[in-house]
Each structure stands twice: as C-alpha cells, then as structure tokens.
Tab-separated table of C-alpha atoms in Angstrom:
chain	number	residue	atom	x	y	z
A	238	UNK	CA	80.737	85.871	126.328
A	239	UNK	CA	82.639	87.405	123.948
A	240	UNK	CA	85.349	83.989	123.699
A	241	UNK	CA	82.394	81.783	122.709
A	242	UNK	CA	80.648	84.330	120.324
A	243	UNK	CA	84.029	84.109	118.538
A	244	UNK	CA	83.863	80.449	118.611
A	245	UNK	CA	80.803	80.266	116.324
A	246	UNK	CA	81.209	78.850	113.072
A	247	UNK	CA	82.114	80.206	109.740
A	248	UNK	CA	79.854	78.709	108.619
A	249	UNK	CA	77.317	80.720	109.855
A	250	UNK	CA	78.578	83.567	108.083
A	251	UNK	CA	78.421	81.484	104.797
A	252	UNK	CA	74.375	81.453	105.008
A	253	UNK	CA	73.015	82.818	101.658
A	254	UNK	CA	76.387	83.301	100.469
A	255	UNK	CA	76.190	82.262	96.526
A	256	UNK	CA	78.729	79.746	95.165
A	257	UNK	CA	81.679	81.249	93.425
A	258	UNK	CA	82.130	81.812	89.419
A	259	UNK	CA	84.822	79.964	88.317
A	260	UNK	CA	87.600	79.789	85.602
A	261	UNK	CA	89.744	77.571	85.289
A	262	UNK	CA	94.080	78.001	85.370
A	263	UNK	CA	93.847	77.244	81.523
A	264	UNK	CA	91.561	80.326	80.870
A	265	UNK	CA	92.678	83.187	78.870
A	266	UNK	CA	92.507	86.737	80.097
A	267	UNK	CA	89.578	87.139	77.234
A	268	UNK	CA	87.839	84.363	78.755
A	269	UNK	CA	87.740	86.216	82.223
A	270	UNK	CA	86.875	89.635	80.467
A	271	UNK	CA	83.727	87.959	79.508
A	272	UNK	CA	82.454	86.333	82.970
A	273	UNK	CA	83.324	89.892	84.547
A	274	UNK	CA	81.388	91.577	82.285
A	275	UNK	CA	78.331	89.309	82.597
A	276	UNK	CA	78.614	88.726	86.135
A	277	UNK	CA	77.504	90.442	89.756
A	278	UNK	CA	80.375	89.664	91.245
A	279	UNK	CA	83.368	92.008	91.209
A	280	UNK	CA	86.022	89.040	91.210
A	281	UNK	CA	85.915	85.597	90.040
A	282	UNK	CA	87.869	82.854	91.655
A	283	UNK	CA	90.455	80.640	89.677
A	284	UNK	CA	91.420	77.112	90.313
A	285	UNK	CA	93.835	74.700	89.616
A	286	UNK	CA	92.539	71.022	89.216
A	287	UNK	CA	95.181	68.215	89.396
A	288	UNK	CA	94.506	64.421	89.132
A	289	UNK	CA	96.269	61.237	90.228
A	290	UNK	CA	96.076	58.003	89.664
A	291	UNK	CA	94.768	56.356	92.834
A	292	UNK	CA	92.333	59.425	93.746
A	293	UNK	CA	89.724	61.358	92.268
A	294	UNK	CA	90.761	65.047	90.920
A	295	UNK	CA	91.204	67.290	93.628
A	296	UNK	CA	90.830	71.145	92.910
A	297	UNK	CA	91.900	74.247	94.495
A	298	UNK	CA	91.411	77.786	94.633
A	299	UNK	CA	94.651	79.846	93.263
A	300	UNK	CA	93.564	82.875	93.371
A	301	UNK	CA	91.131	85.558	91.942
A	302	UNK	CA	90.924	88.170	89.105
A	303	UNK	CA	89.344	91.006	88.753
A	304	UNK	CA	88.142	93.713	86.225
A	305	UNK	CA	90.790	96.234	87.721
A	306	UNK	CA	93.894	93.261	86.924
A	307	UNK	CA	93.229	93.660	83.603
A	308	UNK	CA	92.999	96.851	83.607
A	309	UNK	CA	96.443	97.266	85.028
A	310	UNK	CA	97.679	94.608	82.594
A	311	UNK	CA	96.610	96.165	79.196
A	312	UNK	CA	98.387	99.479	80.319
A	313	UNK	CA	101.729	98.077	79.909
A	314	UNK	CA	103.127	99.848	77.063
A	315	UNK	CA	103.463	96.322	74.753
A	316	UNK	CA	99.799	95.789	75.893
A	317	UNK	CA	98.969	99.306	74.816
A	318	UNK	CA	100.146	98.720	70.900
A	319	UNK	CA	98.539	95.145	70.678
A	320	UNK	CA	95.383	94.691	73.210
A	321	UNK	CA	93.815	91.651	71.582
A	322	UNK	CA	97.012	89.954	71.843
A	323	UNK	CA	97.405	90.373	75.605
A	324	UNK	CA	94.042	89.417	76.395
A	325	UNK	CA	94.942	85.975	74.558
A	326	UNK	CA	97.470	85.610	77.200
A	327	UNK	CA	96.645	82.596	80.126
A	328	UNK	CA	94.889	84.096	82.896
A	329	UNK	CA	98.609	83.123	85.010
A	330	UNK	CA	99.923	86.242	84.007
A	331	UNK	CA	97.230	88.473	86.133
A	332	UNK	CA	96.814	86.231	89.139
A	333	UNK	CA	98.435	87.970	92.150
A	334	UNK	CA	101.768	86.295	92.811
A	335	UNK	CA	100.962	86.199	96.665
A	336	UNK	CA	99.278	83.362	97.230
A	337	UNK	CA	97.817	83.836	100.727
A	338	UNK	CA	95.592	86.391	99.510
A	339	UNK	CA	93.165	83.443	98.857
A	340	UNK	CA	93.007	80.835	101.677
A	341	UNK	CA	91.003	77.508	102.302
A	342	UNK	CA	88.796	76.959	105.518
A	343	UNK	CA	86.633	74.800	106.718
A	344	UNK	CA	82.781	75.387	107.680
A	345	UNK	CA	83.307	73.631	111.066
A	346	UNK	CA	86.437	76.580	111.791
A	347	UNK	CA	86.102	78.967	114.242
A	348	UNK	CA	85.575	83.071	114.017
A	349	UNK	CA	88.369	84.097	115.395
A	350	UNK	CA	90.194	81.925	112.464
A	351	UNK	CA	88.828	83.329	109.966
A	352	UNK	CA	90.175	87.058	112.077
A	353	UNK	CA	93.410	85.742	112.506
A	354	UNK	CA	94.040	84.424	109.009
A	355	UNK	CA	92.576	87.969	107.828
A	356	UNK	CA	94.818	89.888	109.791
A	357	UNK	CA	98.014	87.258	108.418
A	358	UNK	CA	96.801	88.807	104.907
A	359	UNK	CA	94.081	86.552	103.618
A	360	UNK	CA	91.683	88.555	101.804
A	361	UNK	CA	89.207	85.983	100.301
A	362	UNK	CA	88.323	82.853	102.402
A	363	UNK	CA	87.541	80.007	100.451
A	364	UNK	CA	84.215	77.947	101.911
A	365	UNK	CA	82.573	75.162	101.050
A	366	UNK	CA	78.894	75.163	101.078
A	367	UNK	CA	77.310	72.907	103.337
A	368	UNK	CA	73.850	71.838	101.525
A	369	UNK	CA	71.142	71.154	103.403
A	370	UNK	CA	67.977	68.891	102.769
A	371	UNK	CA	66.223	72.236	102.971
A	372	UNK	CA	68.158	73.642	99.865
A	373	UNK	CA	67.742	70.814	98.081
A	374	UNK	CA	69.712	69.260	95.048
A	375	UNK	CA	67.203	70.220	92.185
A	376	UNK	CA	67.845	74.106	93.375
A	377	UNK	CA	71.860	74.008	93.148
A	378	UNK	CA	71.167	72.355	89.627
A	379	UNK	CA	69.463	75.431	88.494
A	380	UNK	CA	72.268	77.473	89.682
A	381	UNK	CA	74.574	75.597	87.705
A	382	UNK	CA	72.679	75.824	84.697
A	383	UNK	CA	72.288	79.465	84.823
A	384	UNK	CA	75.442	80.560	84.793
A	385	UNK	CA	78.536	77.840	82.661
A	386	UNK	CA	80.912	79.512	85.651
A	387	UNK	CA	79.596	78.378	88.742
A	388	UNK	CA	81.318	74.863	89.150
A	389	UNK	CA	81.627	71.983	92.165
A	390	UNK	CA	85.051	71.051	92.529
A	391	UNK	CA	85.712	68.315	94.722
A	392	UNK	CA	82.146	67.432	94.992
A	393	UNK	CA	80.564	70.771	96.537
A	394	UNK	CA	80.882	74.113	95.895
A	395	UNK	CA	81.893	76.908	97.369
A	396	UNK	CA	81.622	80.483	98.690
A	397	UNK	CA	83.982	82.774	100.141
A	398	UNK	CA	84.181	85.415	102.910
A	399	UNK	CA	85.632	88.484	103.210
A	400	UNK	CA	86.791	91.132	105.350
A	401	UNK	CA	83.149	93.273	104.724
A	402	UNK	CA	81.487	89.663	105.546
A	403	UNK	CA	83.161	89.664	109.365
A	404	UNK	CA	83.378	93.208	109.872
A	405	UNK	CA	79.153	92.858	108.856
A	406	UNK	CA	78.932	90.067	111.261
A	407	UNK	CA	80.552	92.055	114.275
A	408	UNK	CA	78.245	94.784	113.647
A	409	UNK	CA	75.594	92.753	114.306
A	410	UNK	CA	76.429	91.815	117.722
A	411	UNK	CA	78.322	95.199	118.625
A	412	UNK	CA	77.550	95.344	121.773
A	413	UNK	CA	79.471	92.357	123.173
A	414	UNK	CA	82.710	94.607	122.228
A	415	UNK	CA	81.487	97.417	124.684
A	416	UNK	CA	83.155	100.197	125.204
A	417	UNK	CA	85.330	99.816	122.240
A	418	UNK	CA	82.800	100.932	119.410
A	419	UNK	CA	82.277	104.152	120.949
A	420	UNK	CA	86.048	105.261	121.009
A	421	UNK	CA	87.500	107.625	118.524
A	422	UNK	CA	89.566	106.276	115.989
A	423	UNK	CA	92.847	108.504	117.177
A	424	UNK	CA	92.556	107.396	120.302
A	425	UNK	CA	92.621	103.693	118.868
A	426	UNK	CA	95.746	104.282	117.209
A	427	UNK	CA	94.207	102.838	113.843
A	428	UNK	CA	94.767	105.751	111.948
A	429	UNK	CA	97.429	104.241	108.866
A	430	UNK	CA	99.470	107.363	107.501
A	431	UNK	CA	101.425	105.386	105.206
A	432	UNK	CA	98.862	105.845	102.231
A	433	UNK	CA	99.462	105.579	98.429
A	434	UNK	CA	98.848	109.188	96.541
A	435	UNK	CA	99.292	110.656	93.361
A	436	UNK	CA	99.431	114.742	92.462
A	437	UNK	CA	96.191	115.693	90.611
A	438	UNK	CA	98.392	117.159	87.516
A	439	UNK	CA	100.332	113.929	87.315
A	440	UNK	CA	99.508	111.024	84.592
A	441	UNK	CA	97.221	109.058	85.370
A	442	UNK	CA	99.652	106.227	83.810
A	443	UNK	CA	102.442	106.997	86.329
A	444	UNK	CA	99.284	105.672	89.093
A	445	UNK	CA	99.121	102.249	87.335
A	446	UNK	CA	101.888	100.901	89.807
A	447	UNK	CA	99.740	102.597	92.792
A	448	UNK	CA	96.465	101.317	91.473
A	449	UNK	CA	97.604	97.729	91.509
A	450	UNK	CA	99.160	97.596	95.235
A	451	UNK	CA	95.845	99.283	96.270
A	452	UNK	CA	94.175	96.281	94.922
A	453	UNK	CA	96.642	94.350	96.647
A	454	UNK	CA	96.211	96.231	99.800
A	455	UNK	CA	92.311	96.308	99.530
A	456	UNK	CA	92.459	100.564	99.493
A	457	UNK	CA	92.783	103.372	97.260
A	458	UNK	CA	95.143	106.075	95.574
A	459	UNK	CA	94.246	109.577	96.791
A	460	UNK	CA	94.524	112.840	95.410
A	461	UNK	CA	96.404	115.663	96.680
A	462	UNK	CA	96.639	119.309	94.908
A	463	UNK	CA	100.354	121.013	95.270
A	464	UNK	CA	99.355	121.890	99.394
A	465	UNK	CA	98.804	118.093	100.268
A	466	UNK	CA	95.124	118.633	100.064
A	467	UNK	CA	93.062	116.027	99.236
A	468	UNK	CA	90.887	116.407	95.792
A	469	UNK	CA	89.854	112.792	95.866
A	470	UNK	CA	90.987	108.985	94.478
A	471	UNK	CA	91.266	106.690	92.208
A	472	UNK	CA	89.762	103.346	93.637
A	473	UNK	CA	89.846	99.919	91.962
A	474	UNK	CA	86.084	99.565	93.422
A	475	UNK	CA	85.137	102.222	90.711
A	476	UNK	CA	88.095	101.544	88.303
A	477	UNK	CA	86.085	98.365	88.368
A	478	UNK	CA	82.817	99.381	86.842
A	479	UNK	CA	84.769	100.234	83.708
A	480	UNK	CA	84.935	98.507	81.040
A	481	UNK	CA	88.664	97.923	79.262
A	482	UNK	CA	88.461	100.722	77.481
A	483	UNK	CA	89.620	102.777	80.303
A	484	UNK	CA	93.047	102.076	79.462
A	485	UNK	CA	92.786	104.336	76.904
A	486	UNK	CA	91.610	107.251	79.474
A	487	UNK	CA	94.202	106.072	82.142
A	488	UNK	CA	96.864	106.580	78.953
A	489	UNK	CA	96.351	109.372	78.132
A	490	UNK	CA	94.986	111.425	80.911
A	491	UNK	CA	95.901	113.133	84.195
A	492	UNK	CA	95.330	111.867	87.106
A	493	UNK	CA	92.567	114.447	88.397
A	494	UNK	CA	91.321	114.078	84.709
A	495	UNK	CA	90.693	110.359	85.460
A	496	UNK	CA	88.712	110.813	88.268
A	497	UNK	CA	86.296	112.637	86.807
A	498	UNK	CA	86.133	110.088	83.771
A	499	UNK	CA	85.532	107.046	85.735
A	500	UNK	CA	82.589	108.652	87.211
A	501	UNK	CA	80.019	106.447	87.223
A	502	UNK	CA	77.358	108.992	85.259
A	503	UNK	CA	79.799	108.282	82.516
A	504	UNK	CA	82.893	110.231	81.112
A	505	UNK	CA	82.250	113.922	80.133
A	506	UNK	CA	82.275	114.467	76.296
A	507	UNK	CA	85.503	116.720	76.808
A	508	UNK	CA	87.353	114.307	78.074
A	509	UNK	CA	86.292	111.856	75.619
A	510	UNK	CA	87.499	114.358	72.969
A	511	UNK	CA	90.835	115.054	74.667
A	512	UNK	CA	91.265	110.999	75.125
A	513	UNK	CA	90.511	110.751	71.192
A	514	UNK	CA	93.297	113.364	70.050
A	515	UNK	CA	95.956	112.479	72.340
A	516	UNK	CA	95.493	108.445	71.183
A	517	UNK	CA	95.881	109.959	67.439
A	518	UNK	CA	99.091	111.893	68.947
A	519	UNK	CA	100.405	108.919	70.461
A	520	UNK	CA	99.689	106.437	67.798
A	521	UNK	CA	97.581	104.801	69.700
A	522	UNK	CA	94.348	104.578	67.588
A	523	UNK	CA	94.408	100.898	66.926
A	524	UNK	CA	94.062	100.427	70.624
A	525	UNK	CA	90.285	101.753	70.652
A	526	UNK	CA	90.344	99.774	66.973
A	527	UNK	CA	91.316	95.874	69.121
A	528	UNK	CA	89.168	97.092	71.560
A	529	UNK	CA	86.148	95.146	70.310
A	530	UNK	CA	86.381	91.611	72.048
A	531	UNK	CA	83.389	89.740	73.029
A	532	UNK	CA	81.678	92.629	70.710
A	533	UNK	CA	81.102	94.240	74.321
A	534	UNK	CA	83.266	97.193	73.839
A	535	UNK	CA	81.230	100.209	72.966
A	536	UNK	CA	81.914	102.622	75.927
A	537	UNK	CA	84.625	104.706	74.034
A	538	UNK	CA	83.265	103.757	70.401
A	539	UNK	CA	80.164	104.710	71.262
A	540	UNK	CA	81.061	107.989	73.000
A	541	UNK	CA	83.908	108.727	70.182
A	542	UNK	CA	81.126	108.551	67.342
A	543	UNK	CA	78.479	111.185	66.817
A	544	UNK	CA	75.673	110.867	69.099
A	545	UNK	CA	72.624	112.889	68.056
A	546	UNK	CA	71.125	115.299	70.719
A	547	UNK	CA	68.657	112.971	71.568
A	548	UNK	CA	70.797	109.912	72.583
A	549	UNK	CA	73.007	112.423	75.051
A	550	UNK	CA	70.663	113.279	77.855
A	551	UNK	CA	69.812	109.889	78.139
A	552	UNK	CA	73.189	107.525	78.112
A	553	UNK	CA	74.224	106.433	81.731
A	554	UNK	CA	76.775	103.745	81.956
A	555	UNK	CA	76.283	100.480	83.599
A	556	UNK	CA	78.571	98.320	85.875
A	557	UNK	CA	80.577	97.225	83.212
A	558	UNK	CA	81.491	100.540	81.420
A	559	UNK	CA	79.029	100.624	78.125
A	560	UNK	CA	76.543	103.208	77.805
A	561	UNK	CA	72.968	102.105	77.665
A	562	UNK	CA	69.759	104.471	77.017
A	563	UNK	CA	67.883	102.949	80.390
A	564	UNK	CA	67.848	104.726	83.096
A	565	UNK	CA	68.880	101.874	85.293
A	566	UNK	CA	72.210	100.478	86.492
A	567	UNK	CA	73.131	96.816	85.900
A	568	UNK	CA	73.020	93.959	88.199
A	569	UNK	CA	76.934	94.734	89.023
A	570	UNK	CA	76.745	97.473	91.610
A	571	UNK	CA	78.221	101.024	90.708
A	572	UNK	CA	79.235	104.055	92.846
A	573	UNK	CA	80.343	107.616	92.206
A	574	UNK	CA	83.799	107.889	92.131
A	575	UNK	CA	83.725	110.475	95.286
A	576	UNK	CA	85.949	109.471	98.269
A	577	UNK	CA	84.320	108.185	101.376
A	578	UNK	CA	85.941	110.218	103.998
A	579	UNK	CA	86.046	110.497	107.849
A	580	UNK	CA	87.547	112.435	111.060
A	581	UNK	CA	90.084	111.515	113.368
A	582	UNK	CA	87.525	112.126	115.800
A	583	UNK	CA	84.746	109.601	114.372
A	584	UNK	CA	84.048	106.412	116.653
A	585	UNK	CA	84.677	103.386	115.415
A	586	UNK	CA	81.422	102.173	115.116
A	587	UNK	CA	80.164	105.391	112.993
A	588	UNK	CA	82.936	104.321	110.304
A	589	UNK	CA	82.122	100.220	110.382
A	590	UNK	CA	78.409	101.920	109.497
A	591	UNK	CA	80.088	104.598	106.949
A	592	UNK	CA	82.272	101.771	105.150
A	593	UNK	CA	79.227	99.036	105.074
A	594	UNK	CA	76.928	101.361	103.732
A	595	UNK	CA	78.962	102.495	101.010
A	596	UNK	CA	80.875	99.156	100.002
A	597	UNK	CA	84.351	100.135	100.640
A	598	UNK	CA	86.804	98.382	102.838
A	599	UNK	CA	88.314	101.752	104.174
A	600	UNK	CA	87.977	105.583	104.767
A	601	UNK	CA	90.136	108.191	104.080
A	602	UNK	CA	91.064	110.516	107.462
A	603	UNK	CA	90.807	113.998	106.730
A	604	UNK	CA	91.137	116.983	109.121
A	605	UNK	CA	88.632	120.159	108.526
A	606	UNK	CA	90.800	121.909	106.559
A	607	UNK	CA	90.579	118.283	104.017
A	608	UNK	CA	94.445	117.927	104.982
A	609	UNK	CA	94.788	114.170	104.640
A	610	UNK	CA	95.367	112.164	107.587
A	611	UNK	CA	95.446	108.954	106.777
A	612	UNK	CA	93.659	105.815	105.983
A	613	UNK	CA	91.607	103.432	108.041
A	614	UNK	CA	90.769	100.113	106.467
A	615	UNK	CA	88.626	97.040	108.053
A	616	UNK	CA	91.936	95.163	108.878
A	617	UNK	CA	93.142	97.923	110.929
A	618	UNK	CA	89.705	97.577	112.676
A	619	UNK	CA	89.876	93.466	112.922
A	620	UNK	CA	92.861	93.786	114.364
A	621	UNK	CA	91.657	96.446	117.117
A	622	UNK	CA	89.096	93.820	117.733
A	623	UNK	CA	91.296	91.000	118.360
A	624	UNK	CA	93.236	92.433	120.877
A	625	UNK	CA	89.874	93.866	122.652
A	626	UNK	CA	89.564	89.896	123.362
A	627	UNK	CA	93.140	89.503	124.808
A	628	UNK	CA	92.169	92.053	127.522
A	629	UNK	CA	88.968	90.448	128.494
C-alpha cells in the first residue's frame, strides 16, 4: 500500500501550486530587490534561456534568489561603503554556486523521486504546470498580466515543490507509515548535533558566513549564552522579512542584539539609536544614505528620523521591512523571530505538525534545562521515511 501511494504523481502535489516569478540570468541584483519586495513569495526562480538555430529557445531554471542572498551580499565590507553599486551587479553573483539545489521533474514522475532527489540535496523542484480545460487559457492570461514576473518558458509554466510541499503531503496520509509517526525522535536517530551557532555577545557580522550556509542548508544559526544555553537564532525565514536595510543592523550589532531587531513588531528605538551612532563611528553613514533604491527603503530612514508620539504606538513592519501605520501585515508572511523548539522525546508526527504550522523546515532539540541538543530538519525526516519503505 504504501509502494503504490509513493507511486502517485507529482503532479498531484502541484494542484493549486501558482506559477513561479521569474527573472531572467541578465537581471541585476536591483531588479530582484524589487520583485522580492512586491512579491508573496519568499524566493524567485532565475533562468537561463538559450536559442539555436534549428529549434525554438529552450529555457531553464538556474537557480533561485532570495531576500536573505542579498542580504548576505551587501555585508561584504566593499558592499558596505558602496550599496547602490553592488546591487547594479548581475544577479550571477548571488545565485548559489551548487546547482542541484534547483532540479527539473516531470509531472508524470513518481513520489518517491521527488524523496530521493530531496534527500540527494534538491531543495526546489522545478514543475511544469499541466493546464487543464477546466483552468482555462483566458485565466493563466490574467495571471500573466498581473504580475511582469510570472513567465512561460518553453511553452508552459511552471511551479515548484519543496521539502514543506512532501513533508505536507505525507501528513496527509500518515497513517500508511504506521508505527513510525508515533516514535520519539531519539529513538529515530534523527536528532543532527552538528548545528551552526553563534555566542550572543559576538557580532552579528562574524554570523554572515553562518547565515548563508543556513540558507544553504535550509536551517538556522542558534544562540548560545557563555554555558551553551540556548537564547535563540537568527533564521533567514525572518532575516527575510527585512528589508536591505538590515545590513546596517547586522554591521553594527551583536548577535543577541540582532535578534531582537529583526523582530517582526519592528526594531526597538534603542537599537535603532545604537545602529545610528555606531554607522557615524564607522563611517558608514552613506550606507543608510544609497539605501534608497526602488524609493522602497524607509525602514531605517524612517525609524532614524523623528517620529512624533503619535506615529510610535502605531508603526508595525510588514513582510518586507518598512514600517506602515496599518495594523495589518503584508501579503508576504511574517513571524516572530522566536525559535521553534522541541524535545528529544517528541514523536515525530507532533514535530511534522510543530514545523507545518509554523513554516519552518526544522526544530531546534532542546533538553529542559534549554541545553541545546540538536537540530531536526524535514530531510532528516524524508529520509527516516524512505527507509520505513525498504523494511516493508
């Protein structure tokens, strides 16, 4: 039962799914600051289109960016001193060097393909949407005109899955895996204990390094006071609802410091003041100065100017960083930068439901005492699954 559940399509995983935002290899890292920040999707896909003579153009996904990559790449020091610059720069230089992390499949491939490829390192797999008479042409058209970014490439267009779309999809029929959800996750052996972690006093610069992998590695950067205890993280999923202007935080702050100021009720007007004077001490001001692409940057300009009393009790900031005086969030999801933790003892099921519900692809393993454990991400969990099957 469980060999021909497996066997299903992926494409029935891709129903509802919307077609991916595009940019093109020939963007600039200013033209994919500008999608991100108008866009509900956390990452946008970039392909390469080459054509030849006897055939029609044929396109491919390359890879993907995100809001945290150019983070990462405006906190090089050169970066630092000349922002607008950098983000003139093709969108080559942030595109993950490893390209497996974005693979092709077809609809008609199986589940356990898509598992296997995930577990080989894939982290985005690349779709195309089958349209049905149902959907209708006249509907896709008024995708495309909504939004410049979402393109057809080879004559379709696409979707992708991920490891939160499977890991979803197992959920659903759970019980076909019996008694495996119900075990403990020690007694799995999916516990990881090779985690990345920073010291809460440390800069939060000296993290940047740590912050990327954990992109890379679909995790986080935790915590840890003096005694190994664990304060908390720095995740790319929150890094994320920033806006660029972070850099200047990440510069110039402590790690522990950071945490707090990526908080999604927005940074505290202490910090803001001790980001301010250490930019002057650094020489740094024209930073927050360049920051003003897209004339979208107001997070730090408008918390570095004088608000009146008024303005303060209402400012919340939205998915992409700036402050607005609505009490609502934007379109782009946002969490609190608190850690989602868990027990050695928890079953595995209890954390699938933990990480789904909270939109993370791991938990942090913490004893009582908040000693840190370890980390458990959805791979480790995939992979648990696959060799379930092997035994039945």
């Amino acid at each position: 039962m469980a060999v021909s559940f497996l066997a299903r399509d992926v494409s029935d995983l891709c129903l509802g799914k919307p077609p991916l935002r595009s940019l093109s290899t020939a963007a600039t890292i200013a033209d994919a600051l500008a999608v991100l920040k108008n866009s509900d999707e956390s990452f946008i896909s970039v392909w390469l289109c080459c054509e030849h003579e006897k055939e029609k153009e044929q396109c491919r996904c390359v890879g993907k960016v995100c809001m945290v990559d150019v983070i990462c790449y405006l906190c090089k020091e050169d970066n630092l001193l000349s922002p607008s610059s950098a983000l003139n720069q093709p969108i080559s230089v942030i595109l993950p060097k490893d390209c497996s992390l974005v693979v092709h499949l077809q609809p008609s491939s199986s589940l356990l393909e898509a598992i296997d490829l995930i577990l080989q390192g894939a982290q985005n797999l690349v779709v195309p949407i089958l349209t049905t008479k149902r959907s209708g042409v006249s509907r896709r058209k008024q995708h495309l005109k909504a939004s410049s970014t979402i393109n057809s490439h080879n004559g379709c267009e696409f979707c992708w899955l991920t490891q939160e779309d499977v890991i979803r999809f197992l959920l659903g029929s759970i019980g076909v895996f019996t008694p495996l959800p119900a075990l403990s996750l020690d007694s799995l052996g999916i516990i990881s204990s090779d985690v990345l972690a920073i010291d809460y006093f440390s800069p939060a610069s000296s993290a940047v390094g740590a912050i990327s992998k954990s992109l890379t590695q679909q995790t986080s950067v935790a915590i840890l006071d003096s005694d190994g205890t664990f304060i908390g993280e720095i995740s790319p999923f929150t890094l994320g609802s920033c806006d660029e202007t972070v850099v200047a935080a990440i510069a110039t702050l402590s790690a522990g410091d950071l945490m707090a100021y990526i908080d999604c009720g927005g940074p505290p007007e202490d910090l803001v003041r001790v980001v301010k004077a250490r930019l002057k001490e650094k020489s740094l001001e024209k930073m927050l100065q360049e920051f003003t692409i897209l004339s979208s940057c107001e997070s730090l300009h408008a918390a570095f100017s004088s608000s009146s009393d008024e303005e303060s009790p209402t400012r919340t900031m939205t998915r992409s960083g700036r402050y607005s005086r609505s009490s609502s969030y934007s379109a782009r999801m946002v969490r609190k930068a608190e850690a989602i933790v868990c027990h050695p003892k928890s079953s595995l099921i209890a954390v699938m439901i933990q990480a789904i519900a909270h939109r993370v692809n791991y938990l942090w393993v913490i004893e009582d005492d908040c000693s840190l454990v370890g980390i458990v991400t959805f791979s480790n969990m995939l992979k648990v699954f696959r060799e379930h099957l092997e035994t039945m």
